[in-house]
Tab-separated table of N, CA and C in Angstrom:
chain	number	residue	atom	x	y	z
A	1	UNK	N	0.828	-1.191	0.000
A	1	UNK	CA	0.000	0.000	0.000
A	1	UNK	C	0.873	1.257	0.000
A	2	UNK	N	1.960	1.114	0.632
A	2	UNK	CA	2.944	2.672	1.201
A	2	UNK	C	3.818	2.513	-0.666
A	3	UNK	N	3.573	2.005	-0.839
A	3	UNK	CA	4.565	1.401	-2.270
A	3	UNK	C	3.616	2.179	-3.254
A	4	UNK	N	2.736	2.061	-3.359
A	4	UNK	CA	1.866	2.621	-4.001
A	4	UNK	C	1.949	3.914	-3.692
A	5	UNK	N	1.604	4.274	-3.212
A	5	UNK	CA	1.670	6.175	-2.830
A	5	UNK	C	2.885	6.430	-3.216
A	6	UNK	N	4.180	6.202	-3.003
A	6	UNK	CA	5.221	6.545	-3.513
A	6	UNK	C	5.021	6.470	-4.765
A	7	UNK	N	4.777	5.798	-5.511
A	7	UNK	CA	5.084	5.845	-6.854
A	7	UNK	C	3.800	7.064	-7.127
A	8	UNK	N	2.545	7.455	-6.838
A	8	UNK	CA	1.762	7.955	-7.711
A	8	UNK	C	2.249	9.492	-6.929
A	9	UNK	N	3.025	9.516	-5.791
A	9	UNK	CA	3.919	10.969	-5.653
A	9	UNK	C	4.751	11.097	-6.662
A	10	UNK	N	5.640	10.138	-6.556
A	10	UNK	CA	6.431	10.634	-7.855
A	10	UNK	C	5.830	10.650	-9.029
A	11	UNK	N	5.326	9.979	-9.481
A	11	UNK	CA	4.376	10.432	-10.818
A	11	UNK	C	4.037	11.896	-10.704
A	12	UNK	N	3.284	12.267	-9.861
A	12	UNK	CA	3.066	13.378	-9.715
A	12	UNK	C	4.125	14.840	-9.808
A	13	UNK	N	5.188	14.336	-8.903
A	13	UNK	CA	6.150	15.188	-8.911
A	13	UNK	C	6.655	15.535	-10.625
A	14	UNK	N	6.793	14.077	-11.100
A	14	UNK	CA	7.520	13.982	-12.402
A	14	UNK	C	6.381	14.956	-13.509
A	15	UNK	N	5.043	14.781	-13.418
A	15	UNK	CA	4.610	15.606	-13.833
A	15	UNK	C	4.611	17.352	-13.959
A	16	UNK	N	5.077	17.278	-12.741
A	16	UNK	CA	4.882	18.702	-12.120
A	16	UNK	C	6.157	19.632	-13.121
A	17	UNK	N	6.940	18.448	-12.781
A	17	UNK	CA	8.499	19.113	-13.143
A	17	UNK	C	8.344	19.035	-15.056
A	18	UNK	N	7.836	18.329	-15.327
A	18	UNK	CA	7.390	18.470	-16.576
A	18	UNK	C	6.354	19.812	-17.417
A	19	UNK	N	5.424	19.467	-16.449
A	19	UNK	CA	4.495	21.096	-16.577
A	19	UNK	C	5.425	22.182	-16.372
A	20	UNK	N	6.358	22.528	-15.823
A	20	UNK	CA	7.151	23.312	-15.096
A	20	UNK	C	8.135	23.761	-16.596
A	21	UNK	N	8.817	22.931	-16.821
A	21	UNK	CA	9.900	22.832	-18.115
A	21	UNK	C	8.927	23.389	-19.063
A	22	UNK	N	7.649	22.811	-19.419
A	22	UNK	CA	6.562	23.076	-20.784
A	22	UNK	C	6.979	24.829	-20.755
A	23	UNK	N	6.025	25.136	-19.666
A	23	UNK	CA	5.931	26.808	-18.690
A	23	UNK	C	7.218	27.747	-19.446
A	24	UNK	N	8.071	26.744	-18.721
A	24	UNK	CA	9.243	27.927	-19.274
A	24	UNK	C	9.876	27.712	-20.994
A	25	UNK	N	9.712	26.864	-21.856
A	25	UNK	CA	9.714	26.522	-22.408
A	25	UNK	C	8.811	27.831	-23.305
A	26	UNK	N	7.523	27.829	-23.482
A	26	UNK	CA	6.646	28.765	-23.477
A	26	UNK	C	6.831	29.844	-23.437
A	27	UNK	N	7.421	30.188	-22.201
A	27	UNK	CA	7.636	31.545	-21.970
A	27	UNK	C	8.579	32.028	-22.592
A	28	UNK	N	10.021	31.334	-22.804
A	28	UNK	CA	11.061	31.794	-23.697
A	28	UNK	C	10.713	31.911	-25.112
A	29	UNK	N	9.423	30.848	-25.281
A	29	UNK	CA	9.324	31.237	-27.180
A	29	UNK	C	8.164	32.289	-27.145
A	30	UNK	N	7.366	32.994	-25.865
A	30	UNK	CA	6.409	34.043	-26.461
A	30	UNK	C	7.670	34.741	-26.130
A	31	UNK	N	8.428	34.901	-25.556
A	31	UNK	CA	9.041	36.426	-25.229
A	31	UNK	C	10.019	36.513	-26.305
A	32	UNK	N	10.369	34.970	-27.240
A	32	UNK	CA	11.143	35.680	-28.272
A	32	UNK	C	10.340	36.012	-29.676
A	33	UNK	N	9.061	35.896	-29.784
A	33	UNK	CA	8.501	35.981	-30.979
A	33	UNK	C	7.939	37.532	-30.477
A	34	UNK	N	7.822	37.695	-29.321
A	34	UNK	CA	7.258	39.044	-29.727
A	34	UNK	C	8.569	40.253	-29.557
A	35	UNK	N	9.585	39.633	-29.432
A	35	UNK	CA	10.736	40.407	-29.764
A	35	UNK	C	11.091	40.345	-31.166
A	36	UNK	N	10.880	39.385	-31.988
A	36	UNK	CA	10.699	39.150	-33.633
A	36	UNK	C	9.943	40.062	-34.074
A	37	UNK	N	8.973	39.622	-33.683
A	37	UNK	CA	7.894	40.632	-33.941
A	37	UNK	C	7.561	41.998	-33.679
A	38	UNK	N	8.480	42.497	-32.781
A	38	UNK	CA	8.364	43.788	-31.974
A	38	UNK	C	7.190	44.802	-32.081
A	39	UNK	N	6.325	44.148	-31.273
A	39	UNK	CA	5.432	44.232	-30.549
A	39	UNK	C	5.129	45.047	-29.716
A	40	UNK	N	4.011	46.182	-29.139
A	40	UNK	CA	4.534	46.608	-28.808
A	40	UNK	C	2.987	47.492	-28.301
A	41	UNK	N	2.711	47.678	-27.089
A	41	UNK	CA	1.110	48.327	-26.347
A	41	UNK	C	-0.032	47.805	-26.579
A	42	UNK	N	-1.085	47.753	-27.124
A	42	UNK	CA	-1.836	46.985	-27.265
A	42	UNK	C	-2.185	45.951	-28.105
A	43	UNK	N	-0.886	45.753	-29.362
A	43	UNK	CA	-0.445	44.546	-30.030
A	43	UNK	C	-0.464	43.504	-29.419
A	44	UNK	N	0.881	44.081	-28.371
A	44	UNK	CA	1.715	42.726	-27.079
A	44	UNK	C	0.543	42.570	-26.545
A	45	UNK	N	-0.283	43.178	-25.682
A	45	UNK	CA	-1.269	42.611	-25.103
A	45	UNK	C	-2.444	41.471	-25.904
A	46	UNK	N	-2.569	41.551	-26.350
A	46	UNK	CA	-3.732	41.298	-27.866
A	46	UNK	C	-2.984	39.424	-27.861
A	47	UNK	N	-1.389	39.892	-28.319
A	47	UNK	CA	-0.996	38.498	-28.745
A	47	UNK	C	-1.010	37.407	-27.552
A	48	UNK	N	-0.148	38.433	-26.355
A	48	UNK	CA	-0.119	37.411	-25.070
A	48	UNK	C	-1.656	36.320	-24.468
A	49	UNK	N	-2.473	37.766	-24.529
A	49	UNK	CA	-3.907	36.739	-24.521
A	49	UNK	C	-4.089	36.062	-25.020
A	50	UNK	N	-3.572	36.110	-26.337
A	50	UNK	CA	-4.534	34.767	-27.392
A	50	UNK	C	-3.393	33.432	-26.780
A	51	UNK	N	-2.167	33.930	-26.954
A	51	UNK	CA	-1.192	32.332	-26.455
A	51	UNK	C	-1.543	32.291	-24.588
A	52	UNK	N	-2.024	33.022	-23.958
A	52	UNK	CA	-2.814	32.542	-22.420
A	52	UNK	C	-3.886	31.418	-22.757
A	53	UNK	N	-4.424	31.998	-23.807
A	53	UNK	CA	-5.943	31.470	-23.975
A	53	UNK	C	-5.411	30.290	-24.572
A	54	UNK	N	-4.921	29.902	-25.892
A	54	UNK	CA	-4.474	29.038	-26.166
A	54	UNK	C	-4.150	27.581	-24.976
A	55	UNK	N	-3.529	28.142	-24.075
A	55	UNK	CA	-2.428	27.394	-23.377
A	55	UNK	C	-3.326	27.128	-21.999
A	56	UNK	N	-4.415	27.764	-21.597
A	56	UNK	CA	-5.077	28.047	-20.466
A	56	UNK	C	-5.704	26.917	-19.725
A	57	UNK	N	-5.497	25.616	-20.510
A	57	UNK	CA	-6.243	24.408	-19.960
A	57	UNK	C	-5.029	23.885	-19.649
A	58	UNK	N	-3.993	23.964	-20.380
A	58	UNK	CA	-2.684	22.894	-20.334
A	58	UNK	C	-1.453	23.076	-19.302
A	59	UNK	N	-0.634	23.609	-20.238
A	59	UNK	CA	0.712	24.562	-19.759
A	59	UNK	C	0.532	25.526	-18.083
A	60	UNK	N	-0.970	26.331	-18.443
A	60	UNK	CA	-0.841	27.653	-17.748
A	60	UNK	C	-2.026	27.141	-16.593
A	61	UNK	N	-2.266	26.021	-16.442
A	61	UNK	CA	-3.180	25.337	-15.622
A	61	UNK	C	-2.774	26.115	-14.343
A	62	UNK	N	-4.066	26.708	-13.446
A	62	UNK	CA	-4.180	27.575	-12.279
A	62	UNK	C	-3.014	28.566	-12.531
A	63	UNK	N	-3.280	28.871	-13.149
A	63	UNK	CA	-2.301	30.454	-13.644
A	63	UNK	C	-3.169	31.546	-14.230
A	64	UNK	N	-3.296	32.667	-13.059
A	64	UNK	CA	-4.282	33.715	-13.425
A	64	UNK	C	-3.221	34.245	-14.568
A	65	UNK	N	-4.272	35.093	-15.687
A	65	UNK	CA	-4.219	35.337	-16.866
A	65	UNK	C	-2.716	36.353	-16.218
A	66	UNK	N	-3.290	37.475	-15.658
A	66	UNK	CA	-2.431	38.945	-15.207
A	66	UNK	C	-0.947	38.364	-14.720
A	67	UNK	N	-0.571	36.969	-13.935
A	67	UNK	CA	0.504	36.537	-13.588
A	67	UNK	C	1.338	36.145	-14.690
A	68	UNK	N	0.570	35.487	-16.103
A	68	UNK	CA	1.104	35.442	-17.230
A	68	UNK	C	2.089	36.236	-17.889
A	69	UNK	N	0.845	36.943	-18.271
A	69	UNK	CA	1.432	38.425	-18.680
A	69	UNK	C	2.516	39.051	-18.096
A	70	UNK	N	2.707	39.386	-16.618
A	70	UNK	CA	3.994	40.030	-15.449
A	70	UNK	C	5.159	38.609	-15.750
A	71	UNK	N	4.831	37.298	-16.414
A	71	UNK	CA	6.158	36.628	-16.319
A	71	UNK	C	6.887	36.885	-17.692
A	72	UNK	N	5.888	37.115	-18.409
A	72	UNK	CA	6.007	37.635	-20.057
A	72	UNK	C	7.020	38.988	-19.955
A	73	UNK	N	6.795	39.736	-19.177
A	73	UNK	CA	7.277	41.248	-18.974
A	73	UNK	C	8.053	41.287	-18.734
A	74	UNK	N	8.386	40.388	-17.699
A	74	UNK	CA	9.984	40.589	-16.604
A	74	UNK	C	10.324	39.937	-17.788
A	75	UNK	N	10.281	39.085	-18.214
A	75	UNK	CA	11.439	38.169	-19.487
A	75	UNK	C	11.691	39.035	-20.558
A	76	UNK	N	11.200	40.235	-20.893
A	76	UNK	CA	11.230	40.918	-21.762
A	76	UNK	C	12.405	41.949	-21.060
A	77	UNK	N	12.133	42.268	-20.164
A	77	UNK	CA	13.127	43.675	-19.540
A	77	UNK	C	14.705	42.631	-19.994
A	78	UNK	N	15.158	41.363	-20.035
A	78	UNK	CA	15.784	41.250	-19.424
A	78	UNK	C	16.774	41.331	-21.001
């Protein structure tokens, strides 16, 4: 029984860390396409929503929209 729970933690974990990699994964290719694209006030906004929305069941699972966007931003300053 204790054998069991271990494994469907780690499953879990392994997922997590997977969702996690997708996330940033994501985030490095919106923040470089809309640097391609240079983008730019209510464009950037416009595009980020549609790839939130896109992604909003999967990737960005319990991720308010506005936290998106602020991880989108800081990756951009940088």
């Amino acid at each position: 029984m204790e054998e069991l729970s271990l494994q469907q933690y780690f499953r879990y974990e392994m997922g997590e860390k997977q969702r996690k990699d997708e996330f940033d994964n994501l985030l490095e290719d919106t923040v470089h396409r809309v640097r391609r694209l240079k983008l730019r006030g209510k464009g950037r906004r416009a595009y980020l929503q549609s790839v939130y929305r896109e992604n909003k069941k999967g990737i960005c699972r319990g991720l308010p929209e506005r936290s998106f966007l602020m991880y989108v931003s800081v990756n951009l300053k940088r």
